Short mmCIF file of C-alpha atoms in Angstrom, two decimals:
data_model
loop_
_atom_site.label_atom_id
_atom_site.label_comp_id
_atom_site.label_asym_id
_atom_site.label_seq_id
_atom_site.Cartn_x
_atom_site.Cartn_y
_atom_site.Cartn_z
CA MET A 1 105.12 71.03 173.19
CA THR A 2 107.42 70.16 170.29
CA ASP A 3 110.81 68.76 171.26
CA LEU A 4 113.01 71.35 169.59
CA THR A 5 115.98 68.98 169.46
CA THR A 6 114.12 66.80 166.94
CA LEU A 7 113.65 69.61 164.40
CA THR A 8 115.79 70.19 161.35
CA ALA A 9 117.39 73.58 160.77
CA THR A 10 114.75 74.29 158.13
CA GLU A 11 112.00 73.58 160.66
CA LEU A 12 113.65 75.71 163.34
CA LEU A 13 113.90 78.64 160.95
CA ASP A 14 110.25 78.28 160.04
CA GLY A 15 109.36 78.36 163.74
CA TYR A 16 111.47 81.47 164.34
CA ARG A 17 109.83 83.16 161.38
CA LYS A 18 106.34 82.39 162.70
CA GLY A 19 107.21 83.30 166.29
CA GLU A 20 106.37 79.81 167.58
CA PHE A 21 109.63 79.59 169.54
CA SER A 22 112.91 81.45 169.71
CA PRO A 23 116.60 80.72 169.16
CA VAL A 24 117.08 80.95 172.93
CA GLU A 25 114.61 78.13 173.50
CA ALA A 26 116.13 76.02 170.75
CA THR A 27 119.67 76.60 171.96
CA GLY A 28 118.75 75.83 175.55
CA ALA A 29 117.17 72.55 174.47
CA VAL A 30 120.21 71.62 172.39
CA LEU A 31 122.62 72.40 175.24
CA ASP A 32 120.53 70.32 177.65
CA ARG A 33 120.56 67.43 175.21
CA ALA A 34 124.31 67.76 174.64
CA GLU A 35 125.01 67.63 178.35
CA ARG A 36 122.80 64.55 178.77
CA ILE A 37 124.35 62.57 175.94
CA GLN A 38 127.97 63.47 176.66
CA PRO A 39 128.62 60.91 179.43
CA GLU A 40 127.45 58.03 177.23
CA VAL A 41 128.58 58.91 173.70
CA ASN A 42 131.40 61.43 174.32
CA ALA A 43 130.65 63.59 171.29
CA PHE A 44 132.12 66.88 172.55
CA VAL A 45 135.53 68.27 173.31
CA ARG A 46 133.85 71.30 174.87
CA LEU A 47 130.47 72.98 175.05
CA LEU A 48 130.22 76.76 174.78
CA ALA A 49 127.03 77.27 176.77
CA ASP A 50 127.43 80.90 177.86
CA GLU A 51 128.57 82.10 174.44
CA ALA A 52 125.90 80.10 172.66
CA LEU A 53 123.10 81.50 174.81
CA ALA A 54 124.40 85.04 174.27
CA GLN A 55 124.48 84.47 170.51
CA ALA A 56 120.96 83.00 170.69
CA ALA A 57 119.67 86.04 172.60
CA ALA A 58 121.10 88.37 169.96
CA SER A 59 119.49 86.25 167.27
CA ARG A 60 116.15 86.38 169.06
CA GLU A 61 116.25 90.17 168.92
CA ARG A 62 117.05 90.14 165.20
CA TRP A 63 114.11 87.85 164.54
CA ARG A 64 111.83 90.09 166.62
CA ARG A 65 112.84 93.00 164.40
CA GLY A 66 112.34 90.87 161.29
CA GLU A 67 116.02 91.33 160.40
CA PRO A 68 117.79 87.95 160.53
CA ALA A 69 121.50 88.21 159.79
CA GLY A 70 121.50 85.35 157.29
CA PRO A 71 120.01 82.04 156.22
CA VAL A 72 120.90 80.16 159.44
CA ASP A 73 120.38 82.91 162.00
CA GLY A 74 119.73 81.31 165.39
CA VAL A 75 120.37 77.71 164.31
CA PRO A 76 122.58 75.73 166.74
CA VAL A 77 125.71 74.41 164.98
CA THR A 78 128.58 72.26 166.16
CA VAL A 79 132.11 72.30 164.74
CA LYS A 80 134.60 69.45 164.49
CA ASP A 81 137.70 70.17 166.54
CA ILE A 82 139.88 70.23 163.43
CA LEU A 83 138.46 73.59 162.32
CA LEU A 84 139.46 76.88 163.95
CA LEU A 85 136.89 78.58 166.18
CA LYS A 86 137.96 82.01 167.41
CA GLY A 87 138.55 82.28 171.14
CA HIS A 88 138.90 78.56 171.75
CA PRO A 89 141.77 76.10 171.21
CA THR A 90 141.55 73.66 168.33
CA LEU A 91 143.31 70.63 169.76
CA ARG A 92 142.78 68.14 166.90
CA GLY A 93 142.38 65.22 169.29
CA SER A 94 146.03 65.51 170.33
CA THR A 95 147.91 66.17 173.54
CA SER A 96 150.67 67.61 171.34
CA VAL A 97 148.72 70.80 170.57
CA ASP A 98 149.34 73.68 172.99
CA PRO A 99 145.94 75.07 174.10
CA SER A 100 147.46 78.37 175.30
CA GLY A 101 147.84 79.95 171.87
CA SER A 102 146.05 83.09 170.75
CA TRP A 103 143.33 81.25 168.75
CA ASP A 104 142.22 84.50 167.17
CA GLU A 105 140.82 83.28 163.82
CA ASP A 106 137.80 81.38 162.57
CA ALA A 107 138.14 78.83 159.80
CA PRO A 108 136.40 80.09 156.64
CA ALA A 109 133.29 77.93 157.13
CA VAL A 110 133.04 78.98 160.78
CA ALA A 111 133.42 82.64 159.83
CA ARG A 112 130.57 82.37 157.32
CA LEU A 113 128.35 80.77 159.95
CA ARG A 114 129.16 83.46 162.48
CA GLU A 115 128.36 86.18 159.93
CA SER A 116 125.05 84.46 159.20
CA GLY A 117 124.04 84.52 162.86
CA ALA A 118 124.43 80.81 163.61
CA VAL A 119 124.72 79.78 167.25
CA LEU A 120 128.05 77.99 167.81
CA VAL A 121 127.31 75.39 170.46
CA GLY A 122 130.55 73.44 170.80
CA LYS A 123 133.52 71.57 169.35
CA THR A 124 133.11 67.89 168.52
CA THR A 125 135.54 65.01 168.89
CA THR A 126 138.00 63.68 166.32
CA PRO A 127 140.73 61.07 166.24
CA GLU A 128 144.20 62.55 166.52
CA TYR A 129 144.73 64.92 163.57
CA GLY A 130 141.70 63.25 161.91
CA TRP A 131 143.87 60.35 160.75
CA LYS A 132 141.44 57.39 160.80
CA GLY A 133 137.88 56.26 160.14
CA VAL A 134 136.87 55.86 163.79
CA THR A 135 136.83 58.42 166.59
CA ASP A 136 139.04 57.82 169.58
CA SER A 137 142.08 59.80 170.63
CA PRO A 138 144.66 60.15 173.39
CA LEU A 139 143.05 63.49 174.26
CA THR A 140 139.33 62.71 174.51
CA GLY A 141 139.00 58.93 174.56
CA VAL A 142 136.34 56.99 172.65
CA THR A 143 133.28 58.43 170.92
CA ARG A 144 130.40 55.95 170.77
CA ASN A 145 127.50 55.18 168.47
CA PRO A 146 124.13 56.68 169.43
CA HIS A 147 122.33 53.50 168.32
CA ASP A 148 124.54 51.19 170.41
CA PRO A 149 127.17 52.74 172.66
CA SER A 150 129.24 49.57 172.61
CA ARG A 151 129.97 50.34 168.94
CA THR A 152 131.94 53.05 167.17
CA ALA A 153 130.40 56.24 165.84
CA GLY A 154 132.86 56.05 162.94
CA GLY A 155 135.22 58.82 162.05
CA SER A 156 136.94 60.97 161.75
CA SER A 157 133.96 63.33 162.23
CA GLY A 158 132.42 60.93 164.73
CA GLY A 159 131.55 63.49 167.37
CA SER A 160 129.65 65.58 164.82
CA ALA A 161 127.71 62.56 163.56
CA ALA A 162 126.72 61.46 167.07
CA ALA A 163 125.72 65.00 168.03
CA VAL A 164 123.44 65.47 165.02
CA ALA A 165 121.92 62.00 165.40
CA LEU A 166 121.05 62.64 169.06
CA GLY A 167 119.64 66.15 168.66
CA ALA A 168 122.61 68.15 169.96
CA GLY A 169 122.30 70.61 167.08
CA PRO A 170 120.83 69.97 163.61
CA LEU A 171 123.92 71.21 161.71
CA SER A 172 127.56 70.32 162.08
CA LEU A 173 130.77 71.06 160.20
CA GLY A 174 132.93 68.01 159.51
CA THR A 175 136.02 67.32 157.46
CA ASP A 176 136.52 64.47 154.99
CA GLY A 177 139.89 63.32 153.68
CA GLY A 178 139.00 59.69 152.95
CA GLY A 179 135.38 59.37 154.03
CA SER A 180 135.41 61.26 157.30
CA VAL A 181 131.95 62.81 157.06
CA ARG A 182 130.40 59.89 155.16
CA ILE A 183 131.69 57.06 157.35
CA PRO A 184 130.31 58.33 160.69
CA ALA A 185 127.14 59.63 159.08
CA ALA A 186 126.44 56.16 157.67
CA PHE A 187 127.18 54.50 161.02
CA CYS A 188 125.01 56.99 162.93
CA GLY A 189 122.10 57.24 160.47
CA ILE A 190 122.36 60.84 159.26
CA PHE A 191 123.05 62.69 155.99
CA ALA A 192 126.49 64.04 155.09
CA LEU A 193 128.00 65.59 151.99
CA LYS A 194 131.61 65.78 150.87
CA PRO A 195 131.31 68.62 148.36
CA THR A 196 133.42 69.04 145.26
CA TYR A 197 136.92 69.93 146.40
CA GLY A 198 137.26 73.70 146.83
CA ARG A 199 133.54 74.37 147.11
CA VAL A 200 134.05 75.01 150.84
CA PRO A 201 137.30 76.89 151.53
CA LEU A 202 139.69 75.42 154.08
CA TYR A 203 142.22 77.33 156.18
CA PRO A 204 144.74 76.50 157.48
CA ALA A 205 145.51 74.15 154.62
CA SER A 206 145.35 70.50 155.56
CA ALA A 207 148.54 68.48 155.81
CA PHE A 208 146.63 65.88 153.80
CA GLY A 209 146.53 68.34 150.92
CA THR A 210 143.76 68.30 148.35
CA LEU A 211 142.29 65.08 149.72
CA ALA A 212 140.72 67.10 152.54
CA HIS A 213 137.24 68.60 152.17
CA VAL A 214 134.92 70.45 154.58
CA GLY A 215 131.32 69.29 154.47
CA PRO A 216 127.86 69.54 156.04
CA MET A 217 126.60 66.89 158.46
CA THR A 218 122.85 67.15 158.90
CA ARG A 219 119.65 65.17 159.26
CA ASP A 220 118.65 65.54 155.61
CA ALA A 221 119.66 66.86 152.22
CA ALA A 222 117.63 70.05 152.55
CA ASP A 223 119.60 71.10 155.61
CA ALA A 224 122.85 70.15 153.88
CA ALA A 225 121.94 72.40 150.94
CA LEU A 226 121.09 75.22 153.35
CA LEU A 227 124.43 74.87 155.12
CA LEU A 228 126.38 74.57 151.86
CA ASP A 229 124.83 77.80 150.62
CA VAL A 230 126.28 79.56 153.68
CA ILE A 231 129.76 78.02 153.78
CA GLY A 232 130.36 77.37 150.08
CA VAL A 233 131.66 80.81 149.14
CA PRO A 234 135.23 81.92 148.41
CA ASP A 235 137.68 82.95 151.11
CA ALA A 236 140.92 84.75 150.27
CA ARG A 237 142.92 82.54 152.66
CA ASP A 238 142.37 79.43 150.50
CA TRP A 239 144.09 79.77 147.13
CA SER A 240 142.45 76.54 145.90
CA ALA A 241 138.87 77.56 146.67
CA LEU A 242 136.35 77.62 143.84
CA GLY A 243 134.54 80.73 142.72
CA PRO A 244 130.94 81.40 143.70
CA ALA A 245 128.39 78.69 142.91
CA ASP A 246 126.03 79.25 140.00
CA GLY A 247 123.10 79.64 142.39
CA PRO A 248 121.70 78.47 145.71
CA PHE A 249 121.90 74.72 146.24
CA ARG A 250 118.45 74.88 147.84
CA THR A 251 117.03 75.87 144.46
CA GLY A 252 115.97 72.85 142.47
CA LEU A 253 116.06 70.35 145.34
CA ASP A 254 112.48 69.34 144.55
CA ARG A 255 113.20 68.61 140.88
CA GLY A 256 113.64 64.96 141.77
CA VAL A 257 115.51 62.30 139.83
CA ARG A 258 113.20 61.69 136.86
CA GLY A 259 115.29 61.23 133.75
CA LEU A 260 118.64 61.06 135.50
CA ARG A 261 121.01 58.34 134.27
CA VAL A 262 122.09 56.34 137.30
CA ALA A 263 124.73 53.62 137.63
CA TYR A 264 124.34 51.25 140.57
CA SER A 265 127.55 49.46 141.57
CA PRO A 266 126.77 47.12 144.46
CA SER A 267 130.37 45.95 144.95
CA LEU A 268 132.62 47.94 142.58
CA GLY A 269 132.69 45.04 140.16
CA GLY A 270 133.08 42.33 142.79
CA GLN A 271 136.01 44.04 144.50
CA VAL A 272 134.14 44.55 147.80
CA ALA A 273 132.39 41.97 149.98
CA VAL A 274 129.24 43.68 151.26
CA ARG A 275 127.26 42.28 154.17
CA PRO A 276 123.83 40.98 153.12
CA GLY A 277 121.86 43.32 155.40
CA VAL A 278 123.70 46.33 154.00
CA ALA A 279 123.32 45.18 150.40
CA ALA A 280 119.57 44.62 150.84
CA ALA A 281 118.91 48.06 152.35
CA VAL A 282 120.94 49.79 149.64
CA ARG A 283 119.22 47.87 146.85
CA ARG A 284 115.79 48.86 148.17
CA ALA A 285 116.82 52.52 148.09
CA VAL A 286 118.14 52.17 144.54
CA GLU A 287 114.82 50.62 143.50
CA ARG A 288 112.99 53.59 145.03
CA LEU A 289 114.98 55.97 142.87
CA ALA A 290 114.02 53.92 139.83
CA GLU A 291 110.37 54.14 140.90
CA LEU A 292 110.79 57.92 141.08
CA GLY A 293 111.80 58.01 137.42
CA ALA A 294 115.58 57.60 137.34
CA TYR A 295 117.03 55.38 134.63
CA VAL A 296 118.96 52.89 136.76
CA GLU A 297 121.24 50.13 135.59
CA GLU A 298 123.94 48.08 137.25
CA ALA A 299 127.29 49.39 136.03
CA ASP A 300 130.72 49.55 137.62
CA PRO A 301 133.23 52.37 137.27
CA ASP A 302 136.37 51.31 135.46
CA PHE A 303 138.99 51.26 138.20
CA THR A 304 140.74 48.92 140.57
CA ASP A 305 141.20 49.71 144.25
CA PRO A 306 143.54 52.75 144.48
CA VAL A 307 144.35 52.10 148.15
CA ASP A 308 148.14 52.00 147.70
CA ALA A 309 148.15 55.44 146.09
CA PHE A 310 145.81 56.74 148.76
CA HIS A 311 148.08 55.36 151.49
CA THR A 312 151.10 57.09 149.98
CA LEU A 313 149.34 60.46 149.99
CA TRP A 314 147.66 59.91 153.37
CA PHE A 315 150.67 58.54 155.23
CA ALA A 316 152.89 61.30 153.83
CA GLY A 317 150.34 63.80 155.16
CA ALA A 318 150.52 62.16 158.59
CA ALA A 319 154.31 62.52 158.52
CA GLN A 320 153.98 66.18 157.55
CA VAL A 321 151.44 67.10 160.24
CA THR A 322 153.60 65.57 162.97
CA ARG A 323 157.09 66.38 161.69
CA ARG A 324 157.76 69.26 164.08
CA LEU A 325 156.83 67.30 167.19
CA ARG A 326 159.47 66.53 169.78
CA ALA A 327 160.40 62.90 170.44
CA GLN A 328 158.37 62.89 173.67
CA GLN A 329 155.31 64.21 171.84
CA ARG A 330 155.66 61.63 169.06
CA ALA A 331 155.85 58.89 171.67
CA ALA A 332 152.47 60.03 173.06
CA LEU A 333 150.69 59.85 169.68
CA ASP A 334 147.99 57.31 168.90
CA PRO A 335 149.98 54.11 168.15
CA GLY A 336 148.38 53.74 164.72
CA LEU A 337 149.26 57.32 163.85
CA ARG A 338 152.84 56.70 164.94
CA GLU A 339 152.99 53.75 162.56
CA ILE A 340 151.67 55.52 159.49
CA ARG A 341 153.72 58.68 160.10
CA ALA A 342 156.87 56.56 160.22
CA GLU A 343 155.92 54.87 156.97
CA GLY A 344 155.03 58.18 155.35
CA ALA A 345 158.38 59.67 156.33
CA ARG A 346 160.15 56.96 154.29
CA TYR A 347 158.43 57.85 151.00
CA THR A 348 160.39 59.69 148.35
CA ALA A 349 159.18 62.52 146.17
CA LEU A 350 158.99 60.03 143.30
CA ASP A 351 156.75 57.76 145.39
CA TYR A 352 154.46 60.70 146.02
CA LEU A 353 154.37 61.74 142.38
CA ALA A 354 153.63 58.17 141.30
CA ALA A 355 150.60 58.25 143.61
CA VAL A 356 149.56 61.56 142.05
CA ASP A 357 149.74 59.87 138.63
CA VAL A 358 147.36 57.15 139.86
CA ARG A 359 145.07 59.86 141.17
CA MET A 360 145.02 61.74 137.87
CA GLU A 361 144.25 58.58 135.92
CA LEU A 362 141.42 57.73 138.32
CA GLY A 363 140.03 61.21 137.82
CA ARG A 364 140.17 60.78 134.05
CA ARG A 365 138.31 57.47 134.25
CA MET A 366 135.60 58.89 136.47
CA GLY A 367 135.26 61.93 134.23
CA ARG A 368 134.59 59.64 131.27
CA PHE A 369 132.22 57.51 133.36
CA HIS A 370 130.09 60.55 134.13
CA GLU A 371 129.76 61.35 130.46
CA THR A 372 127.40 58.35 130.45
CA TYR A 373 125.96 58.49 133.96
CA ASP A 374 124.77 61.46 136.00
CA LEU A 375 125.10 59.58 139.27
CA LEU A 376 126.92 56.59 140.71
CA LEU A 377 125.31 54.74 143.61
CA THR A 378 127.17 52.41 145.99
CA PRO A 379 126.86 51.34 149.60
CA THR A 380 128.60 53.97 151.71
CA LEU A 381 130.25 51.18 153.67
CA PRO A 382 130.17 47.39 153.29
CA ILE A 383 129.47 46.91 157.01
CA THR A 384 127.63 48.56 159.89
CA ALA A 385 129.16 49.91 163.10
CA PHE A 386 131.52 47.59 164.95
CA GLU A 387 133.15 47.59 168.39
CA ALA A 388 134.12 51.01 169.73
CA GLY A 389 137.75 51.78 170.46
CA VAL A 390 139.40 49.78 167.66
CA GLU A 391 140.54 50.78 164.18
CA VAL A 392 139.28 47.67 162.36
CA PRO A 393 136.57 45.10 163.12
CA ALA A 394 137.72 42.05 165.05
CA GLY A 395 138.52 39.13 162.79
CA SER A 396 138.35 41.23 159.62
CA GLY A 397 141.98 40.71 158.69
CA HIS A 398 142.31 44.42 157.90
CA ARG A 399 145.35 46.26 159.17
CA ARG A 400 144.21 49.83 158.57
CA TRP A 401 140.83 51.57 158.47
CA THR A 402 140.97 51.81 154.69
CA GLY A 403 140.38 48.04 154.55
CA TRP A 404 136.70 48.49 155.44
CA THR A 405 136.10 51.84 153.66
CA PRO A 406 136.74 50.94 149.99
CA PHE A 407 133.72 52.91 148.73
CA THR A 408 134.73 56.27 150.22
CA TYR A 409 138.39 57.21 149.71
CA PRO A 410 138.46 56.82 145.89
CA PHE A 411 136.26 59.91 145.62
CA ASN A 412 138.62 61.98 147.73
CA LEU A 413 141.29 61.14 145.19
CA THR A 414 139.00 62.35 142.39
CA GLN A 415 137.61 65.35 144.35
CA GLN A 416 134.03 64.48 143.35
CA PRO A 417 130.96 65.34 145.41
CA ALA A 418 129.74 62.34 147.38
CA ALA A 419 126.99 62.06 149.98
CA THR A 420 125.67 59.38 152.27
CA VAL A 421 121.93 59.02 152.83
CA PRO A 422 120.42 56.86 155.60
CA VAL A 423 118.38 54.11 153.91
CA GLY A 424 117.35 51.79 156.73
CA THR A 425 118.98 49.33 159.09
CA ASP A 426 120.52 45.88 159.03
CA ASP A 427 119.27 42.87 161.00
CA ASP A 428 120.87 44.24 164.17
CA GLY A 429 119.01 47.55 163.86
CA LEU A 430 122.17 49.47 162.90
CA PRO A 431 122.02 52.23 160.27
CA VAL A 432 122.95 51.64 156.63
CA GLY A 433 124.02 54.38 154.22
CA LEU A 434 123.69 54.75 150.46
CA GLN A 435 126.51 56.70 148.78
CA ILE A 436 125.59 59.06 145.92
CA VAL A 437 128.44 60.33 143.73
CA ALA A 438 128.37 62.80 140.83
CA ALA A 439 130.87 64.45 138.51
CA ARG A 440 132.91 67.31 139.90
CA HIS A 441 130.86 70.49 140.33
CA ARG A 442 127.53 68.60 140.26
CA ASP A 443 126.84 68.81 143.98
CA ASP A 444 123.32 69.84 142.99
CA LEU A 445 122.59 66.40 141.55
CA VAL A 446 123.84 64.64 144.66
CA LEU A 447 121.63 66.81 146.84
CA ARG A 448 118.61 66.33 144.57
CA ALA A 449 118.90 62.56 144.73
CA GLY A 450 119.41 62.60 148.49
CA HIS A 451 116.38 64.84 148.89
CA ALA A 452 114.28 62.51 146.73
CA LEU A 453 114.90 59.71 149.22
CA ARG A 454 113.70 61.69 152.25
CA ASP A 455 111.10 60.15 154.52
CA ARG A 456 110.60 57.13 152.31
CA PRO A 457 110.34 53.69 153.95
#
C-alpha cells in the first residue's frame, strides 16, 4: 500500500478524487508520522489530533458526495506558531505570551485554508517572535534537521520545514522576514516561496513591518502554486494586501523556461564566499535550466550588501514587538533577541528613515535589473546546515544570523518573489537550495522555473 505521508498535496487530491483513499486515512498517517518524528526533530508546538480527524471525516463525506469545499479539501496542513489559529494559543516561541487569551480569530491564510476544507494538523516551532534564521526558543527548545538531527533545521520556519520534509503534512504555512521560509527549506531539502509582498495577507500586522511575508512550504512548486491560489486572496484586515491575482498560479506551470532571460549570480559579484559543494550543486541546476531553453548568463545585480539597513529595520522591529514586556519577561527572552531589541530601541526615527532610503534605492536597482532579466538565480545559502542550537556556525566569525544569509534578506527589502528549490546535496549529504528571484508581481515566473527543475537529477 502507498505510504500516504510521501505523497504531495496534488497526489493526495487525485487519490481522493478517484476514491483510492480518504482524507481520514491520509490524516491518520500524517498524525502518526508527526508523533514519531517529534521526539527527535521537535517540529511541533502542538498537534491537534482530535480536531484534525474530525475535519478529515467531514472532508471524506464531502468527497463521497462529489462536493469538495475547495482546492485543498482534506489535505493535511501545518501552521507556523506565528500565525493565528482559532481556538489555540499562538505563543510565538515565547514564554512572554499568555496562552489563556480568547484566541478567537484565524490569520487570513489560515481562514482561507479552513474555508477550503484543509485539515489543520498542528502548530510548528519558531524561534522567539521569529527573530532569527535558526529555530530554537526558550519555550520549545531546539528544532533539528531531518537529514542529521545534530544540525539545525534553519529558521525561522524551521518546524514547518522539518515537518514537510519528514511527511508530517505536505503543506505548511511559514513566514519570511529575512529568509525565514527559504533558509529552513534549503537546509531541509524542500521547496518554499516568499511571494511578492502583499500577495498573501497578514494579520495581525508584523512588528517587522513590510519585511514580513507569508509563504507556502511544500515538497514542490506545483503544491506551492496550489497553496498560493488558496491563500493569495485579499483580506479586509490587511490594508497592504494586493488585489486578486490575474489568474490561478497553477495555470501555466508547465510552460517551462524556454526563452526566459536568466541571470546567474554565483556570489553576488564576489561579495559572498560560497562553499564548493554548494556552488557545484547550484551550478548544475543552472545548467539544467539552460538545457531546458532558458537564456542564461552570469550577471550580478548592481548592489552592495544592504545588511546595515536591514539590521536597522529588523532590530527596530524586535524592539517594537517586545516593548510592552515587563522587566522580568524581558530578562527571560532569548539572549540574542535581548541584544538586538536593546540595539533597536536606541535607533532614532532618522536612522529608520535612512534605512528606508537604502531600501527604496535597492528596489529601484532591482527593478531596472529585471528590465533586462526575467529571473535572477543565486544559491539560497552559501553553506549547508550546521550545528543545532546556535545562531551562527562555529568559527565563522559571524555575530548575527544575517552573516550567513546574504542571499535572502535583500529580497525582503525589495519585496520581490523568491523561492528556494532543492537541487542536490553537498559532500556530507546535506541539502542544497537554488534561489529563484523575479520582479515584483512575477510569482508565476518563479513557480514556472521551480517546476521545470522537478524530479531532475
